[in-house]
CSV table of C-alpha atoms and ligand atoms in Angstrom, one decimal:
chain,number,residue,atom,x,y,z
A,29,MET,CA,-43.8,65.8,35.3
A,30,LYS,CA,-45.5,63.4,32.9
A,31,LYS,CA,-43.8,65.2,30.0
A,32,PHE,CA,-40.5,65.0,31.8
A,33,LEU,CA,-40.9,61.2,32.3
A,34,VAL,CA,-41.8,60.7,28.6
A,35,ALA,CA,-38.7,62.7,27.7
A,36,VAL,CA,-36.5,60.6,30.0
A,37,MET,CA,-38.0,57.4,28.6
A,38,ILE,CA,-37.4,58.5,25.0
A,39,LEU,CA,-33.8,59.4,25.9
A,40,LEU,CA,-33.3,56.1,27.6
A,41,THR,CA,-34.8,54.3,24.6
A,42,VAL,CA,-32.5,56.2,22.2
A,43,ALA,CA,-29.5,55.5,24.5
A,44,GLY,CA,-30.5,51.9,24.6
A,45,VAL,CA,-30.8,51.7,20.8
A,46,ALA,CA,-27.5,53.6,20.4
A,47,HIS,CA,-25.8,51.2,22.8
A,48,ALA,CA,-27.2,48.1,21.0
A,49,GLU,CA,-26.1,49.7,17.7
A,50,GLN,CA,-22.7,50.4,19.0
A,51,LYS,CA,-22.3,46.9,20.5
A,52,LYS,CA,-23.3,45.3,17.2
A,53,SER,CA,-21.0,47.2,15.0
A,54,ALA,CA,-18.0,48.1,17.1
A,55,TRP,CA,-14.7,48.2,15.2
A,56,SER,CA,-11.8,45.8,15.9
A,57,PRO,CA,-8.6,45.1,13.9
A,58,GLU,CA,-9.3,43.1,10.8
A,59,LEU,CA,-7.6,39.6,10.6
A,60,ARG,CA,-7.0,37.4,7.5
A,61,ILE,CA,-7.7,33.8,8.5
A,62,GLY,CA,-6.5,31.1,6.0
A,63,LEU,CA,-9.4,28.6,5.5
A,64,ALA,CA,-8.2,26.5,2.6
A,65,SER,CA,-5.7,26.4,-0.3
A,66,GLY,CA,-5.4,24.6,-3.6
A,67,VAL,CA,-9.1,25.2,-4.3
A,68,ASP,CA,-10.4,25.4,-7.9
A,69,LYS,CA,-13.9,26.9,-7.3
A,70,VAL,CA,-15.6,28.5,-4.3
A,71,THR,CA,-19.3,28.9,-3.8
A,72,LEU,CA,-20.2,32.0,-1.7
A,73,LYS,CA,-23.4,33.4,-0.3
A,74,VAL,CA,-23.5,36.8,1.5
A,75,SER,CA,-26.1,38.1,4.0
A,76,ALA,CA,-26.1,41.6,2.6
A,77,PRO,CA,-25.3,43.1,-0.8
A,78,CYS,CA,-21.5,43.0,-1.5
A,79,ILE,CA,-18.9,44.1,-4.0
A,80,LEU,CA,-16.3,41.9,-5.7
A,81,LEU,CA,-13.1,43.9,-5.8
A,82,ASP,CA,-9.8,43.5,-7.5
A,83,ALA,CA,-7.7,43.3,-4.3
A,84,LYS,CA,-4.7,45.1,-5.8
A,85,SER,CA,-6.3,48.1,-7.5
A,86,GLY,CA,-9.4,48.3,-5.4
A,87,LYS,CA,-11.5,48.5,-8.6
A,88,ARG,CA,-15.0,47.0,-8.6
A,89,ILE,CA,-15.4,43.9,-10.7
A,90,ASP,CA,-18.9,42.8,-9.9
A,91,LYS,CA,-21.9,43.2,-7.6
A,92,ILE,CA,-22.9,40.3,-5.4
A,93,PRO,CA,-26.6,40.2,-4.4
A,94,ALA,CA,-27.6,39.0,-0.9
A,95,GLY,CA,-28.8,35.4,-0.4
A,96,LYS,CA,-27.8,34.0,-3.8
A,97,ASP,CA,-25.0,31.5,-4.5
A,98,PHE,CA,-22.1,33.2,-6.2
A,99,VAL,CA,-19.3,31.0,-7.7
A,100,VAL,CA,-15.7,32.1,-8.2
A,101,ASP,CA,-13.9,29.9,-10.6
A,102,CYS,CA,-10.1,30.2,-10.5
A,103,ALA,CA,-9.8,29.3,-14.2
A,104,LYS,CA,-12.1,32.3,-15.1
A,105,LEU,CA,-10.5,34.8,-12.7
A,106,LYS,CA,-8.6,37.5,-14.6
A,107,VAL,CA,-6.9,39.1,-11.6
A,108,ASP,CA,-4.5,37.8,-9.0
A,109,ALA,CA,-6.7,38.4,-6.0
A,110,VAL,CA,-10.3,39.4,-5.3
A,111,GLU,CA,-12.1,40.5,-2.1
A,112,ILE,CA,-15.7,40.3,-1.2
A,113,ARG,CA,-16.7,43.2,1.0
A,114,PRO,CA,-20.1,44.6,2.1
A,115,LYS,CA,-21.5,47.5,0.1
A,116,GLU,CA,-23.6,49.2,2.7
A,117,ILE,CA,-23.0,47.6,6.1
A,118,ARG,CA,-19.9,47.1,8.2
A,119,LEU,CA,-17.6,44.1,7.8
A,120,GLN,CA,-18.4,42.8,11.3
A,121,ASP,CA,-22.2,42.7,10.5
A,122,LEU,CA,-21.8,40.7,7.3
A,123,ILE,CA,-22.1,36.9,7.3
A,124,THR,CA,-20.5,35.0,4.3
A,125,THR,CA,-21.2,31.4,3.6
A,126,VAL,CA,-18.2,29.7,2.1
A,127,ASP,CA,-18.9,26.3,0.5
A,128,GLY,CA,-21.8,25.8,2.9
A,129,LYS,CA,-20.1,27.0,6.1
A,130,LYS,CA,-20.9,30.4,7.7
A,131,TYR,CA,-18.3,33.0,8.7
A,132,PHE,CA,-18.5,36.5,10.1
A,133,GLY,CA,-17.0,39.1,7.7
A,134,GLY,CA,-16.0,38.8,4.0
A,135,VAL,CA,-13.6,36.8,1.9
A,136,ARG,CA,-10.4,37.2,0.0
A,137,LEU,CA,-9.4,34.8,-2.7
A,138,ASN,CA,-5.7,34.7,-3.8
A,139,LYS,CA,-4.7,33.0,-7.0
A,140,VAL,CA,-1.7,30.8,-6.2
A,141,LYS,CA,-0.3,28.4,-8.8
A,142,LYS,CA,-3.6,28.1,-10.7
A,143,SER,CA,-5.7,27.5,-7.7
A,144,LEU,CA,-7.3,29.6,-4.9
A,145,THR,CA,-6.3,30.3,-1.3
A,146,VAL,CA,-9.5,31.1,0.6
A,147,ILE,CA,-9.1,33.7,3.3
A,148,ASN,CA,-11.7,35.0,5.7
A,149,LEU,CA,-11.6,38.8,6.3
A,150,VAL,CA,-12.9,39.0,9.8
A,151,PRO,CA,-12.6,41.6,12.7
A,152,THR,CA,-10.7,40.3,15.7
A,153,GLU,CA,-13.8,40.3,18.1
A,154,GLU,CA,-15.9,38.2,15.6
A,155,TYR,CA,-12.9,35.9,15.0
A,156,LEU,CA,-12.6,35.2,18.7
A,157,ARG,CA,-16.2,34.0,18.9
A,158,GLY,CA,-15.3,31.3,16.4
A,159,VAL,CA,-12.1,30.4,18.4
A,160,VAL,CA,-13.5,30.3,22.0
A,161,SER,CA,-16.4,28.1,20.9
A,162,LYS,CA,-13.9,25.5,19.7
A,163,GLU,CA,-11.6,25.8,22.7
A,164,MET,CA,-14.1,25.6,25.5
A,165,SER,CA,-17.6,24.4,25.9
A,166,PRO,CA,-20.2,27.2,25.8
A,167,SER,CA,-21.6,25.7,29.0
A,168,PHE,CA,-18.4,26.5,30.9
A,169,PRO,CA,-18.7,29.3,33.6
A,170,LEU,CA,-18.6,32.8,32.1
A,171,GLU,CA,-15.3,33.8,33.9
A,172,ALA,CA,-13.5,30.8,32.5
A,173,LEU,CA,-14.8,31.7,29.0
A,174,LYS,CA,-13.6,35.3,29.5
A,175,ALA,CA,-10.1,34.1,30.6
A,176,GLN,CA,-10.0,31.9,27.5
A,177,THR,CA,-11.0,34.8,25.3
A,178,VAL,CA,-8.2,37.1,26.7
A,179,ALA,CA,-5.7,34.3,26.1
A,180,ALA,CA,-6.9,33.7,22.5
A,181,ARG,CA,-7.0,37.4,21.8
A,182,SER,CA,-3.4,37.9,23.1
A,183,PHE,CA,-2.3,34.9,20.9
A,184,ALA,CA,-4.0,36.3,17.8
A,185,MET,CA,-2.5,39.8,18.2
A,186,LYS,CA,0.9,38.5,19.1
A,187,ASN,CA,1.1,36.1,16.2
A,188,ARG,CA,-0.6,38.3,13.5
A,189,ARG,CA,1.2,37.9,10.1
A,190,ARG,CA,2.5,34.4,11.2
A,191,HIS,CA,1.4,33.2,7.7
A,192,GLU,CA,2.4,36.3,5.8
A,193,ALA,CA,4.3,34.3,3.2
A,194,GLU,CA,1.0,32.5,2.4
A,195,GLY,CA,-0.9,35.7,2.2
A,196,PHE,CA,-2.8,35.7,5.5
A,197,ASP,CA,-2.4,36.3,9.3
A,198,LEU,CA,-3.3,33.0,11.0
A,199,CYS,CA,-4.5,29.6,9.9
A,200,ALA,CA,-7.7,28.0,11.3
A,201,THR,CA,-6.1,24.8,12.7
A,202,THR,CA,-4.3,23.8,15.9
A,203,HIS,CA,-1.1,25.2,14.4
A,204,CYS,CA,-2.4,28.7,15.3
A,205,GLN,CA,-5.8,28.4,16.9
A,206,VAL,CA,-8.7,26.3,15.8
A,207,TYR,CA,-11.3,28.6,14.3
A,208,ASP,CA,-14.9,27.5,13.5
A,209,GLY,CA,-16.3,30.7,11.9
A,210,PHE,CA,-19.8,31.9,12.8
A,211,CYS,CA,-20.9,31.3,16.4
A,212,GLU,CA,-24.3,32.0,18.0
A,213,PHE,CA,-23.7,31.0,21.6
A,214,GLU,CA,-24.8,33.8,23.9
A,215,SER,CA,-22.3,32.9,26.7
A,216,ILE,CA,-19.4,33.1,24.2
A,217,GLU,CA,-20.7,36.4,22.7
A,218,ARG,CA,-20.8,37.8,26.3
A,219,ALA,CA,-17.3,36.6,27.1
A,220,VAL,CA,-15.9,38.3,24.1
A,221,ASP,CA,-18.0,41.5,24.6
A,222,GLU,CA,-17.1,41.8,28.3
A,223,THR,CA,-13.4,41.5,27.6
A,224,ARG,CA,-13.4,43.6,24.5
A,225,GLY,CA,-9.9,44.5,23.3
A,226,LYS,CA,-8.2,43.2,26.5
A,227,ILE,CA,-4.9,41.4,26.1
A,228,LEU,CA,-2.1,40.3,28.4
A,229,MET,CA,1.1,42.3,28.4
A,230,PHE,CA,4.5,41.8,29.9
A,231,GLY,CA,7.5,44.2,29.8
A,232,GLY,CA,5.7,46.4,27.2
A,233,LYS,CA,5.1,43.5,24.8
A,234,ILE,CA,2.1,41.3,24.2
A,235,ALA,CA,2.4,38.1,26.3
A,236,ASP,CA,2.5,34.6,24.9
A,237,ALA,CA,-0.7,33.4,26.5
A,238,ASN,CA,-0.2,29.7,26.0
A,239,PHE,CA,-2.9,27.4,27.2
A,240,HIS,CA,-3.6,23.7,27.4
A,241,THR,CA,-6.5,21.3,28.3
A,242,ASP,CA,-5.5,20.0,31.8
A,243,SER,CA,-2.4,20.5,33.9
A,244,GLY,CA,-2.9,17.3,35.9
A,245,GLY,CA,-2.1,19.1,39.1
A,246,MET,CA,0.6,21.6,38.3
A,247,THR,CA,1.4,23.7,35.2
A,248,GLU,CA,4.9,23.7,33.7
A,249,ASN,CA,7.8,26.1,33.2
A,250,VAL,CA,7.9,27.0,29.5
A,251,GLY,CA,11.7,26.5,29.6
A,252,ASP,CA,11.3,22.9,30.5
A,253,VAL,CA,9.0,22.3,27.5
A,254,TRP,CA,10.3,24.5,24.7
A,255,GLY,CA,13.7,25.4,26.0
A,256,THR,CA,13.5,29.2,26.6
A,257,ALA,CA,12.4,30.5,30.0
A,258,VAL,CA,9.7,33.2,30.1
A,259,PRO,CA,9.1,35.1,33.5
A,260,TYR,CA,5.3,34.8,33.3
A,261,LEU,CA,5.1,31.2,32.1
A,262,VAL,CA,6.2,29.4,35.2
A,263,ALA,CA,4.9,26.3,36.9
A,264,VAL,CA,2.0,26.9,39.3
A,265,ARG,CA,0.3,24.5,41.6
A,266,GLU,CA,-3.4,23.7,41.0
A,267,VAL,CA,-5.6,23.5,44.0
A,268,VAL,CA,-8.2,21.7,41.9
A,269,LYS,CA,-9.0,18.1,42.7
A,270,LEU,CA,-7.0,15.6,40.7
A,271,GLY,CA,-8.9,13.7,38.0
A,272,GLU,CA,-8.5,9.9,37.4
A,273,PRO,CA,-5.1,9.1,35.8
A,274,TRP,CA,-4.8,8.0,32.2
A,275,THR,CA,-3.1,4.8,31.1
A,276,VAL,CA,-1.4,3.9,27.9
A,277,LYS,CA,-0.2,0.3,27.4
A,278,VAL,CA,2.3,-0.6,24.6
A,279,PRO,CA,3.3,-4.3,24.0
A,280,VAL,CA,7.1,-4.7,24.4
A,281,LYS,CA,7.4,-5.9,20.7
A,282,ASP,CA,5.8,-2.7,19.4
A,283,PHE,CA,7.7,-0.6,21.8
A,284,SER,CA,11.1,-2.1,20.8
A,285,SER,CA,10.3,-1.8,17.1
A,286,ARG,CA,9.9,2.0,17.5
A,287,PHE,CA,13.7,2.3,18.3
A,288,GLY,CA,15.0,0.6,15.1
A,289,ASP,CA,17.0,-2.6,14.4
A,290,GLY,CA,20.0,-1.4,16.3
A,291,PHE,CA,18.1,-1.4,19.6
A,292,GLY,CA,17.2,-5.0,20.0
A,293,LYS,CA,14.5,-6.0,22.5
A,294,LEU,CA,13.5,-3.8,25.5
A,295,LYS,CA,15.2,-5.0,28.7
A,296,SER,CA,14.2,-2.2,31.2
A,297,VAL,CA,13.1,1.4,31.5
A,298,LYS,CA,14.8,3.9,33.9
A,299,LEU,CA,12.6,6.7,35.3
A,300,SER,CA,12.1,7.9,38.8
A,301,THR,CA,8.6,7.6,40.4
A,302,LEU,CA,6.3,10.6,39.8
A,303,THR,CA,5.3,12.9,42.7
A,304,ILE,CA,3.4,15.9,41.4
A,305,GLY,CA,5.4,19.1,42.2
A,306,LYS,CA,8.6,17.2,43.1
A,307,GLU,CA,11.7,17.8,41.1
A,308,ALA,CA,14.2,15.0,40.3
A,309,VAL,CA,17.3,14.5,38.1
A,310,ASP,CA,15.0,13.2,35.4
A,311,ARG,CA,11.9,15.3,36.2
A,312,SER,CA,11.1,19.0,36.1
A,313,SER,CA,9.9,21.0,39.1
A,314,SER,CA,6.2,20.0,38.3
A,315,GLY,CA,7.2,16.4,38.1
A,316,ARG,CA,7.0,16.1,34.3
A,317,VAL,CA,9.5,13.8,32.6
A,318,LYS,CA,12.6,15.5,31.5
A,319,SER,CA,14.4,12.4,30.3
A,320,ALA,CA,14.1,8.6,30.6
A,321,GLN,CA,16.5,5.8,29.8
A,322,ILE,CA,15.3,3.0,27.6
A,323,VAL,CA,17.6,-0.1,27.8
A,324,GLY,CA,17.6,-2.5,24.9
A,325,THR,CA,19.5,-5.7,24.4
A,326,LYS,CA,21.8,-4.0,21.9
A,327,LYS,CA,21.9,-0.4,23.1
A,328,THR,CA,20.5,2.2,25.6
A,329,VAL,CA,18.6,5.2,24.4
A,330,LYS,CA,18.0,8.4,26.3
A,331,LEU,CA,14.7,10.2,25.4
A,332,THR,CA,13.1,13.4,26.5
A,333,GLY,CA,9.5,13.4,27.9
A,334,ASN,CA,8.4,15.2,24.8
A,335,ASP,CA,10.0,12.6,22.6
A,336,LEU,CA,8.2,9.8,24.4
A,337,ARG,CA,4.9,11.8,24.4
A,338,ARG,CA,5.2,12.2,20.6
A,339,LYS,CA,6.3,8.6,19.9
A,340,PHE,CA,3.6,7.0,21.9
A,341,SER,CA,0.8,9.6,21.5
A,342,LEU,CA,0.7,10.2,25.3
A,343,PRO,CA,-1.7,12.9,26.6
A,344,SER,CA,1.0,14.7,28.6
A,345,THR,CA,4.6,14.3,30.0
A,346,LEU,CA,3.4,14.0,33.6
A,347,PHE,CA,3.7,10.3,33.8
A,348,ASP,CA,5.2,7.1,35.3
A,349,MET,CA,6.5,4.4,33.0
A,350,LYS,CA,7.0,0.8,34.0
A,351,LEU,CA,7.8,-2.5,32.3
A,352,ASP,CA,5.0,-4.8,33.4
A,353,GLY,CA,5.2,-8.3,32.0
A,354,GLY,CA,4.8,-8.1,28.2
A,355,GLU,CA,3.8,-4.4,28.2
A,356,VAL,CA,5.2,-0.9,28.8
A,357,VAL,CA,2.6,0.8,31.0
A,358,PHE,CA,2.4,4.6,31.0
A,359,THR,CA,0.2,6.1,33.8
A,360,GLY,CA,-0.2,9.9,34.0
A,361,TYR,CA,-2.1,13.0,34.7
A,362,GLY,CA,-3.2,16.0,32.6
A,363,HIS,CA,-3.7,16.6,28.9
A,364,GLY,CA,-1.5,18.9,26.8
A,365,HIS,CA,1.9,20.6,27.2
A,366,GLY,CA,1.1,22.1,30.6
A,367,VAL,CA,2.3,25.6,29.7
A,368,GLY,CA,0.2,28.6,30.8
A,369,MET,CA,-3.5,28.4,31.6
A,370,SER,CA,-5.2,25.0,32.1
A,371,GLN,CA,-8.7,25.0,30.7
A,372,VAL,CA,-9.9,22.4,33.2
A,373,GLY,CA,-8.3,24.5,36.0
A,374,ALA,CA,-9.9,27.7,34.8
A,375,LYS,CA,-13.3,26.1,34.7
A,376,SER,CA,-12.8,24.8,38.3
A,377,TYR,CA,-11.6,28.2,39.6
A,378,ALA,CA,-14.5,30.0,37.9
A,379,GLN,CA,-16.9,27.5,39.6
A,380,ASP,CA,-15.2,28.5,42.9
A,381,GLY,CA,-16.1,32.2,42.2
A,382,TRP,CA,-12.8,33.4,40.8
A,383,SER,CA,-13.0,36.3,38.4
A,384,TYR,CA,-11.3,36.0,35.0
A,385,GLU,CA,-8.7,38.6,36.1
A,386,LYS,CA,-7.8,36.4,39.1
A,387,ILE,CA,-7.6,33.2,36.9
A,388,LEU,CA,-5.3,35.0,34.4
A,389,ALA,CA,-3.1,36.3,37.2
A,390,HIS,CA,-2.8,32.8,38.6
A,391,TYR,CA,-1.6,31.3,35.3
A,392,TYR,CA,0.4,34.2,33.8
A,393,HIS,CA,2.5,35.3,36.7
A,394,GLY,CA,3.1,39.1,36.6
A,395,ALA,CA,1.5,39.7,33.3
A,396,GLN,CA,-0.7,42.8,33.0
A,397,LEU,CA,-4.2,43.0,31.6
A,398,LYS,CA,-4.5,45.9,29.1
A,399,LYS,CA,-7.1,47.2,26.8
A,400,SER,CA,-5.6,47.4,23.3
A,401,TYR,CA,-8.7,49.0,21.6
B,29,LIG,ZN1,-1.0,28.5,11.7
């Protein structure tokens, strides 16, 4: 009996080690993330021995020892592109420091017009850790972090090769998704691991899992924001409690000057009163501004909600606009375009005990959750 128990314990230990090993080094598709361009020199440091390769021929150029600064100078580089990849371990287990900042994976350097484009070669799952940590606070409930991870993974897989002309897949800014590289938060690691490979699909294609900060009470039909309707990106009501409204005040003189000399001075603004979830001629079904008339002493201008949002740096298009004495006062709710998942809403639903699957089903109507690897 004792022998049997020992044998079981050994087996369990081996299984445990094997699981830990597997979890640590599981494969996921490799992404090329553009970090910087127009760089003369890069200082790199790797966590394990690496090889510097000619990216075209695959030939070894040099060995890179672990833990020491290694400088690549564009002026001295004899080939068009090089890659730094681990010699003995897997790419996902390597950490590369690029000019003082840590990243999972290796690096590729492309020579472009006598300077370097710096690209992080990183497996998708490790990339997601550096994205989710920038999109949500690691202190958010786990199910909200998981919903965010699935949205970010779907975006990355759908938009892969978006920057192909520049030699990489995605950039590290808001243009694609903000990516911060190495991340050590346990909650985020768990959110990524527990949704491994899962993406949203619709009609056999990867869904556009758009997300934003705060819907302000109701999300928006994508067609009312970017012009083309998508079945799973439709306005949904939020049951979460409304936050305090935001206010932006613009002096009439500054407001008028934004419309050019032919506009004159602002006389009045024409926009119906906001009721969240109530459609009007000038408002979408969520209540966001579709258009508003701005009447000047010389002419009247018709602007879309998006135009106004851009022109006056408004947090959202879910607002009221009034001329009050010497100021134009915008009062509104929410933050961001309002399409897809609201991060504030996801947090609130997760606190109410919703699973990430339920959160995603609420925001991406009819989209299916599928494991892609
Ligand atoms: Zn981009």
